[in-house]
PDB file of C-alpha atoms in Angstrom:
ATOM      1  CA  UNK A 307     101.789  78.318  42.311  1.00 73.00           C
ATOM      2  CA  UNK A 308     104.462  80.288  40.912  1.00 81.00           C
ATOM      3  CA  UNK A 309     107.405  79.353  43.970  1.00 89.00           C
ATOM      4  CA  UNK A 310     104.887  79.046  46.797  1.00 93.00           C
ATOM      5  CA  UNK A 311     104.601  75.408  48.024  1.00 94.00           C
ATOM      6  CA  UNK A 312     101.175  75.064  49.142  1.00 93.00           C
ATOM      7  CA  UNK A 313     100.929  71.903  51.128  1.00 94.00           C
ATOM      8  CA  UNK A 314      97.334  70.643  53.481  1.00 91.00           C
ATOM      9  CA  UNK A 315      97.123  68.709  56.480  1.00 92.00           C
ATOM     10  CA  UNK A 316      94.173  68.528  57.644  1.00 91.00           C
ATOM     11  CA  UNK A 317      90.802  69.675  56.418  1.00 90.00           C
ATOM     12  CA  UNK A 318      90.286  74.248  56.504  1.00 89.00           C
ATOM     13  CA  UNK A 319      88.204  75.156  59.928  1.00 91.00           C
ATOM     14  CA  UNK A 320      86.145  78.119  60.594  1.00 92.00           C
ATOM     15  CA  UNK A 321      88.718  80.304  62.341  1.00 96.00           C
ATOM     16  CA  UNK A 322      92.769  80.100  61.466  1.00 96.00           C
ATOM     17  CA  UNK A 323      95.123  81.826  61.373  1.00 97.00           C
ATOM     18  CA  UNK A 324      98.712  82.165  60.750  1.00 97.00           C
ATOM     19  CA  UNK A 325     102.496  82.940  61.172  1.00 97.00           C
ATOM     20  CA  UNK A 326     105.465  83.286  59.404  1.00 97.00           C
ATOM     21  CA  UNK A 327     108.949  82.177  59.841  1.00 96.00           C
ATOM     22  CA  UNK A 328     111.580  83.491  57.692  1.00 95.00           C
ATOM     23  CA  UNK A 329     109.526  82.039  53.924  1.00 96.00           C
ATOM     24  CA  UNK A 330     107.510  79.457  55.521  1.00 97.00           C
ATOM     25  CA  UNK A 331     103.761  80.135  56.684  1.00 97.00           C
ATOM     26  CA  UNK A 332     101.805  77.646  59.310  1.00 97.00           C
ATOM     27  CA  UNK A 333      98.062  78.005  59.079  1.00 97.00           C
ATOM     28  CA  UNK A 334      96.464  76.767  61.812  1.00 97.00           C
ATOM     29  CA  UNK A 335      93.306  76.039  63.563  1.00 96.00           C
ATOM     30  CA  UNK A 336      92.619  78.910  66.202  1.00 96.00           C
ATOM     31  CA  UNK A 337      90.477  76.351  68.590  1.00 96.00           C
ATOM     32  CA  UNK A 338      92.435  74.108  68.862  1.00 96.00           C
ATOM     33  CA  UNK A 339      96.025  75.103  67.487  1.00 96.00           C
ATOM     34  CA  UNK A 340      96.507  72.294  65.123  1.00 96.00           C
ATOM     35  CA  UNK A 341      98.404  73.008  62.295  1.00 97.00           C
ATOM     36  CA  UNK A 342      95.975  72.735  58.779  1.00 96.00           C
ATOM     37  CA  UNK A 343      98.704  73.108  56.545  1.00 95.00           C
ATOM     38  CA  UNK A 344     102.085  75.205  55.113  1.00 97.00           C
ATOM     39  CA  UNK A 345     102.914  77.690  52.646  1.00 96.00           C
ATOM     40  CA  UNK A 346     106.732  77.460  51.712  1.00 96.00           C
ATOM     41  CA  UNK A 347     107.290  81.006  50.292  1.00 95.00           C
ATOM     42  CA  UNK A 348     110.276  80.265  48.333  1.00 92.00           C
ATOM     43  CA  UNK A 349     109.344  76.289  47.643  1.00 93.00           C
ATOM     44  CA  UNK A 350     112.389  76.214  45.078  1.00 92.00           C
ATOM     45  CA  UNK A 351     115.147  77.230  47.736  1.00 94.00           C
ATOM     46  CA  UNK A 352     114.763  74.254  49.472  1.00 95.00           C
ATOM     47  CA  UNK A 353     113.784  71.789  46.623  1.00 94.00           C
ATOM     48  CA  UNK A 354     115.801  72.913  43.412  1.00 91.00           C
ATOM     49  CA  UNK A 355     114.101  69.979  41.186  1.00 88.00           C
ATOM     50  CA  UNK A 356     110.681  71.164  42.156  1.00 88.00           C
ATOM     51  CA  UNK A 357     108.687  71.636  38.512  1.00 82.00           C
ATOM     52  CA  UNK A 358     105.190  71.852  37.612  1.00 76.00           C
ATOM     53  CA  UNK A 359     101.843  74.031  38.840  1.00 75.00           C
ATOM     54  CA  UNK A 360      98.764  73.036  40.179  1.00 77.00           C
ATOM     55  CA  UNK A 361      99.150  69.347  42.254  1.00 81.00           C
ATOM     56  CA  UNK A 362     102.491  68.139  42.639  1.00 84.00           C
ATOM     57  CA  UNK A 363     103.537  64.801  43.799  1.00 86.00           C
ATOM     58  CA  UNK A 364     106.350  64.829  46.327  1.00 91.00           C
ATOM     59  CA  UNK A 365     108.861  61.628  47.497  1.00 92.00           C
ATOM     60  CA  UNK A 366     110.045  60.596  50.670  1.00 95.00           C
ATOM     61  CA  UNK A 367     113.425  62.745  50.020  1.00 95.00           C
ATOM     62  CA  UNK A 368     111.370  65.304  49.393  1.00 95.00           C
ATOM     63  CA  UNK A 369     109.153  65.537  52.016  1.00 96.00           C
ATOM     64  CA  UNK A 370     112.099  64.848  54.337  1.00 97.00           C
ATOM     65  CA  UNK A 371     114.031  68.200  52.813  1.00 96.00           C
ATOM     66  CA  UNK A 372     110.523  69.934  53.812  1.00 97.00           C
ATOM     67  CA  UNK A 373     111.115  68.590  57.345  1.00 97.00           C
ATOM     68  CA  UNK A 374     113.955  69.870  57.637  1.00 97.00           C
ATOM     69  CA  UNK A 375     113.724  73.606  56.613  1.00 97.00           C
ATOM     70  CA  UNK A 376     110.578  73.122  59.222  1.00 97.00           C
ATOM     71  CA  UNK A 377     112.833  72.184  62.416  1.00 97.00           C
ATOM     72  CA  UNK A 378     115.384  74.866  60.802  1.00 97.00           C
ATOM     73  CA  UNK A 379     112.685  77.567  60.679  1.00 96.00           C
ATOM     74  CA  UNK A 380     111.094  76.703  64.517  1.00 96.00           C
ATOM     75  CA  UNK A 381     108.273  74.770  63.230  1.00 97.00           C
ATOM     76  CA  UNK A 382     107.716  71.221  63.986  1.00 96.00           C
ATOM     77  CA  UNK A 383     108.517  68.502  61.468  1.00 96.00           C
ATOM     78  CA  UNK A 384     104.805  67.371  60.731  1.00 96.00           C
ATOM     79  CA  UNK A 385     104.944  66.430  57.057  1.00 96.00           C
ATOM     80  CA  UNK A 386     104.091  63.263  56.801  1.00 94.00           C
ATOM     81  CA  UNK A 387     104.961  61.213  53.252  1.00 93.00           C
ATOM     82  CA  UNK A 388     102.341  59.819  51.659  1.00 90.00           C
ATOM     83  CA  UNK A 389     102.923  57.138  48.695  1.00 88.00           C
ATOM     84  CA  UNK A 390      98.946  55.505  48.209  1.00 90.00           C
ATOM     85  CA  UNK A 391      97.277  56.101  45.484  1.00 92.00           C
ATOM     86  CA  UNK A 392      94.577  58.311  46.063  1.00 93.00           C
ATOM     87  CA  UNK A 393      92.162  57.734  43.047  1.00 95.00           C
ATOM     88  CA  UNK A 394      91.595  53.992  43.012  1.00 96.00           C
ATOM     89  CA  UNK A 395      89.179  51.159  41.475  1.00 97.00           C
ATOM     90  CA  UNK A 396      86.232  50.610  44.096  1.00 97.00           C
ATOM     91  CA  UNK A 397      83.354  47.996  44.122  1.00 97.00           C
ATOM     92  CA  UNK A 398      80.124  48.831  45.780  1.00 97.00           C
ATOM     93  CA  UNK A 399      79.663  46.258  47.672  1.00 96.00           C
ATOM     94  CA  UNK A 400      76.853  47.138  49.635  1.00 96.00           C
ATOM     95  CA  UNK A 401      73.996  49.873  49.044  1.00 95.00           C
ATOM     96  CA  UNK A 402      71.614  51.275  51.429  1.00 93.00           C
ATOM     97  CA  UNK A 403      69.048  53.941  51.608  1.00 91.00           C
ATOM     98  CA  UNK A 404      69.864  57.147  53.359  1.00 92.00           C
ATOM     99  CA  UNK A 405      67.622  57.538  56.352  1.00 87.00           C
ATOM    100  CA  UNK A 406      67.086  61.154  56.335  1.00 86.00           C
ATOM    101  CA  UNK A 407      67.034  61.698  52.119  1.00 87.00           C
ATOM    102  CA  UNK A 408      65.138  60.270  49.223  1.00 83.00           C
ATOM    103  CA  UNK A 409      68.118  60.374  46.351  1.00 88.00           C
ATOM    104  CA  UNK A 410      71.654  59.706  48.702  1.00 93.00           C
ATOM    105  CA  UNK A 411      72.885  56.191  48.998  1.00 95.00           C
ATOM    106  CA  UNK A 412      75.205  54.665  51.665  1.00 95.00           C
ATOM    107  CA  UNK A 413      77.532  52.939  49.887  1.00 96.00           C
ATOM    108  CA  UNK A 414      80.200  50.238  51.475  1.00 97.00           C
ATOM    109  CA  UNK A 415      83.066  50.682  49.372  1.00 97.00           C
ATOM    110  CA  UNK A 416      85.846  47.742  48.526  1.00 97.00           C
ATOM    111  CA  UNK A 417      88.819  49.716  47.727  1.00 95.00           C
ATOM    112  CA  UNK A 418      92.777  48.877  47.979  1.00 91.00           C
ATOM    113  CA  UNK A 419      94.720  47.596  50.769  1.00 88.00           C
ATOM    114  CA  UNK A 420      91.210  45.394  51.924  1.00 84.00           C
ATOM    115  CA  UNK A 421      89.559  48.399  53.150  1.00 92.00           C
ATOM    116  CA  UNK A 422      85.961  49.206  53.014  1.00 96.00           C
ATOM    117  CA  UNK A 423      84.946  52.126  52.704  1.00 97.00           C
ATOM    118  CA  UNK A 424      81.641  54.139  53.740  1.00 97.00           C
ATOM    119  CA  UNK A 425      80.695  56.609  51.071  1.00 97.00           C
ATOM    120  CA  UNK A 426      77.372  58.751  50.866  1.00 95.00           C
ATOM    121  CA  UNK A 427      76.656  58.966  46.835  1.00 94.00           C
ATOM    122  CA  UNK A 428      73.588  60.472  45.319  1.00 92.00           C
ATOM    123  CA  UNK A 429      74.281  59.049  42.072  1.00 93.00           C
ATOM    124  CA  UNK A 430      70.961  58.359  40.309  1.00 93.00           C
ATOM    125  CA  UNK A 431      73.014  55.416  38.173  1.00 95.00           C
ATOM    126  CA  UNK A 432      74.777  53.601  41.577  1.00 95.00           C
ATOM    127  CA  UNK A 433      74.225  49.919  41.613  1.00 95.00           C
ATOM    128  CA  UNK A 434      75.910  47.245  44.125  1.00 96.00           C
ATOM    129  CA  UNK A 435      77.835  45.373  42.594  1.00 96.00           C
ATOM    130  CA  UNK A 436      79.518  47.909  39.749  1.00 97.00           C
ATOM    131  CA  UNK A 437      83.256  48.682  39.477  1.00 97.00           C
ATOM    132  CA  UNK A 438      83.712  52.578  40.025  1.00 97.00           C
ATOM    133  CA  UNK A 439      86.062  55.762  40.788  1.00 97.00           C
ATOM    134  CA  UNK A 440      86.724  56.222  44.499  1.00 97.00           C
ATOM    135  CA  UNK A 441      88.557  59.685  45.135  1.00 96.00           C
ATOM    136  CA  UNK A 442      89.723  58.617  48.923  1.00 95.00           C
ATOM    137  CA  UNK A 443      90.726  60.782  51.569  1.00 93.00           C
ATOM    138  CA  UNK A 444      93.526  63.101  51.114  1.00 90.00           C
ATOM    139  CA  UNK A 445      92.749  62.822  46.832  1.00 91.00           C
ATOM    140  CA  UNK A 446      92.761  66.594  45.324  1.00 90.00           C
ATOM    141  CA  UNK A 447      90.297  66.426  41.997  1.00 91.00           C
ATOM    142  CA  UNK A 448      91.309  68.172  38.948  1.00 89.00           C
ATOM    143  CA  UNK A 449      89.666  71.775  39.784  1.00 88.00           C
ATOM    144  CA  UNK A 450      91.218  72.153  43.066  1.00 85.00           C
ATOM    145  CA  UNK A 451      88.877  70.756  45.532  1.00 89.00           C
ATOM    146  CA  UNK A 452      90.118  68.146  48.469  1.00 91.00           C
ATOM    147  CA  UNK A 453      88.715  65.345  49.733  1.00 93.00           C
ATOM    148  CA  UNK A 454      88.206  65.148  53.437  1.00 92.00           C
ATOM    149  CA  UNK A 455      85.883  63.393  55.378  1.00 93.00           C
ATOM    150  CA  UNK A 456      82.960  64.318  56.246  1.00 90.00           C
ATOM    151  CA  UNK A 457      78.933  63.813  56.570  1.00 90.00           C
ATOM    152  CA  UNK A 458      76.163  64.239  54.788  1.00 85.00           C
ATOM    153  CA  UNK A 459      72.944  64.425  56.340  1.00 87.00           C
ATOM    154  CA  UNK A 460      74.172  63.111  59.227  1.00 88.00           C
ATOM    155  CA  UNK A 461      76.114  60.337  58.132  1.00 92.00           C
ATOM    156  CA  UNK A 462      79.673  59.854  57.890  1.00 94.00           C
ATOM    157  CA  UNK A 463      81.226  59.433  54.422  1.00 95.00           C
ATOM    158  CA  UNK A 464      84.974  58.581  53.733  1.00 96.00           C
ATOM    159  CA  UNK A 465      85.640  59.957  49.864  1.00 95.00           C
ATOM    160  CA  UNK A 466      83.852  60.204  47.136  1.00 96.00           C
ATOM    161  CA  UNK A 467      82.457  58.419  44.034  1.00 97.00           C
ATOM    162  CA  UNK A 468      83.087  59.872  40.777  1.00 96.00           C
ATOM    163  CA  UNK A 469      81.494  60.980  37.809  1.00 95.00           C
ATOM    164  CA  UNK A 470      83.614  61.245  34.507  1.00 95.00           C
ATOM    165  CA  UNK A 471      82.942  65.374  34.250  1.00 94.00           C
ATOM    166  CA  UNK A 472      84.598  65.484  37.846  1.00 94.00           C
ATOM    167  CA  UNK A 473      87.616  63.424  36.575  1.00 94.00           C
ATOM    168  CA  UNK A 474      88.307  65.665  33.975  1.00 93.00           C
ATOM    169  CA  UNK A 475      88.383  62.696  31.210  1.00 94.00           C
ATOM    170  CA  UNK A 476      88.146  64.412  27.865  1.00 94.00           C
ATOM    171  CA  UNK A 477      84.596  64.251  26.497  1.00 93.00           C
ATOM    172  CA  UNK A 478      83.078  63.193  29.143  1.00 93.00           C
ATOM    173  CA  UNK A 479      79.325  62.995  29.261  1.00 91.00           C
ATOM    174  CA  UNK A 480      77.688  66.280  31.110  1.00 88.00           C
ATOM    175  CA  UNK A 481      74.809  64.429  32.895  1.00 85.00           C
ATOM    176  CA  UNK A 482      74.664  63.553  36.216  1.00 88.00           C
ATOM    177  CA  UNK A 483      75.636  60.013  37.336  1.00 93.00           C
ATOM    178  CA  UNK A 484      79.041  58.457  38.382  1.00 96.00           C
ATOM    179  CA  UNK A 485      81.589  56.617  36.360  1.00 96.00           C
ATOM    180  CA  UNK A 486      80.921  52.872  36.169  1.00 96.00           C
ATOM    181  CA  UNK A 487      84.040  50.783  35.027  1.00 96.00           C
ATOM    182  CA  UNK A 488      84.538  47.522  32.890  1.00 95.00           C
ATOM    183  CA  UNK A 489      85.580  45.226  35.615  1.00 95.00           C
ATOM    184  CA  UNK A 490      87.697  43.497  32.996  1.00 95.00           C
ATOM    185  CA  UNK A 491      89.838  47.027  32.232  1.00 95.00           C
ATOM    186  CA  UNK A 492      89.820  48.190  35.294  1.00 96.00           C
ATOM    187  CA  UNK A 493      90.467  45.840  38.763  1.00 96.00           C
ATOM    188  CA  UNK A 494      89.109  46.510  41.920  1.00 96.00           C
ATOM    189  CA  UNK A 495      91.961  47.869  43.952  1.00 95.00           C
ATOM    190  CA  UNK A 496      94.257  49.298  41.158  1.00 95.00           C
ATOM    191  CA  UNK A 497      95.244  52.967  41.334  1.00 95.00           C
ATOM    192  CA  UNK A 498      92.578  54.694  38.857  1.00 95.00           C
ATOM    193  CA  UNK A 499      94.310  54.888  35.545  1.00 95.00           C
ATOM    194  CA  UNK A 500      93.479  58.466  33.998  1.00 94.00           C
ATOM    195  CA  UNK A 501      95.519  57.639  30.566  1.00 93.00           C
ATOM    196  CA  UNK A 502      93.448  54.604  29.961  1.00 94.00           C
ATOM    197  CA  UNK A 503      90.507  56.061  31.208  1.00 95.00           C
ATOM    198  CA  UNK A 504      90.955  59.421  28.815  1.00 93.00           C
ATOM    199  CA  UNK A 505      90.179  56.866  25.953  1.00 93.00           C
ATOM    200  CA  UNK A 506      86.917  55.609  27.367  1.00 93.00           C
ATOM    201  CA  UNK A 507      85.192  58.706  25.401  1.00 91.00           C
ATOM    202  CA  UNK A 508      87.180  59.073  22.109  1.00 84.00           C
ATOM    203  CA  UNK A 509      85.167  58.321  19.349  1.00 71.00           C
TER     204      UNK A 509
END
């Protein structure tokens, strides 16, 4: 935004607050002091070949650079780099009814790396056995939002399944439902390719 480095740790709490050192801003839980996240005032002053609004994707030099005008400042050095894709290829590999709901699913969730993930969906279109969009922890969709864990009715989900509309892909259909993938184009595991994927609606 403008030169203001906005950068998120862990997920916003009830009650935080903040301090400043010098151009750099630590928000922070007020329970339990943990640090949610910084604002570097002057983002440009500390990395000259920083370009772009909205979601920027830093390297390891980067982050280090970060790290440092943290320890210079009196903050600690908690930037951690980050270098997994965060939109990937998923395969439902499981799907279960939601105890305490009549449309959510519990999904378990094949994703990179051999994870599985638990995801609550209420897609009326999710199917085991389908090839889909997993937005994973730590993922920021197009309009701003992040993806933390959480639960929903209870029970714990781990990202997020999604729908073409909430991907942003041009002409994407407005109804409710997730995106289900040709397992041929896209592989279970792959980082989620948005240039192939803006095709998948071009007449």
């Amino acid at each position: 935004m403008g030169d203001v480095l906005l950068t998120m740790i862990r997920p916003e709490t009830a009650e935080q607050a903040s301090e400043q050192k010098g151009d750099i801003v630590r928000i922070y839980d007020v329970k339990t002091q943990e640090t949610l996240g910084f604002n570097f005032l002057a983002a440009t002053q500390i990395l000259a070949d920083l370009t772009g609004n909205g979601q920027v994707f830093l390297d390891a030099k980067q982050v280090s650079e970060l790290n440092q005008a943290l320890q210079a400042a009196g903050f600690e050095p908690e930037l951690e780099y980050d270098a997994e894709p965060k939109f990937v290829v998923g395969y439902v590999a499981e799907l279960a009814e939601h105890p305490d709901s009549d449309h959510l699913h519990i999904a378990k969730i094949t994703v990179d790396n051999d994870q599985t993930l638990q995801i609550v969906c209420g897609a009326p279109n999710i199917e085991a056995g389908q090839n889909v969009v997993v937005a994973k922890i730590g993922a920021m969709m197009p309009n701003g939002a992040m993806i933390w864990p959480g639960k929903l009715r209870g029970v714990e989900s781990f990202g997020m399944l999604c729908a073409a509309r909430e991907l942003a892909l041009p002409n994407a259909p407005q109804a409710r439902g997730i995106l289900v993938l040709d397992p041929i184009e896209f592989k279970v595991g792959e980082a989620f390719d948005f240039e192939k994927a803006a095709q998948l609606f071009v007449d």
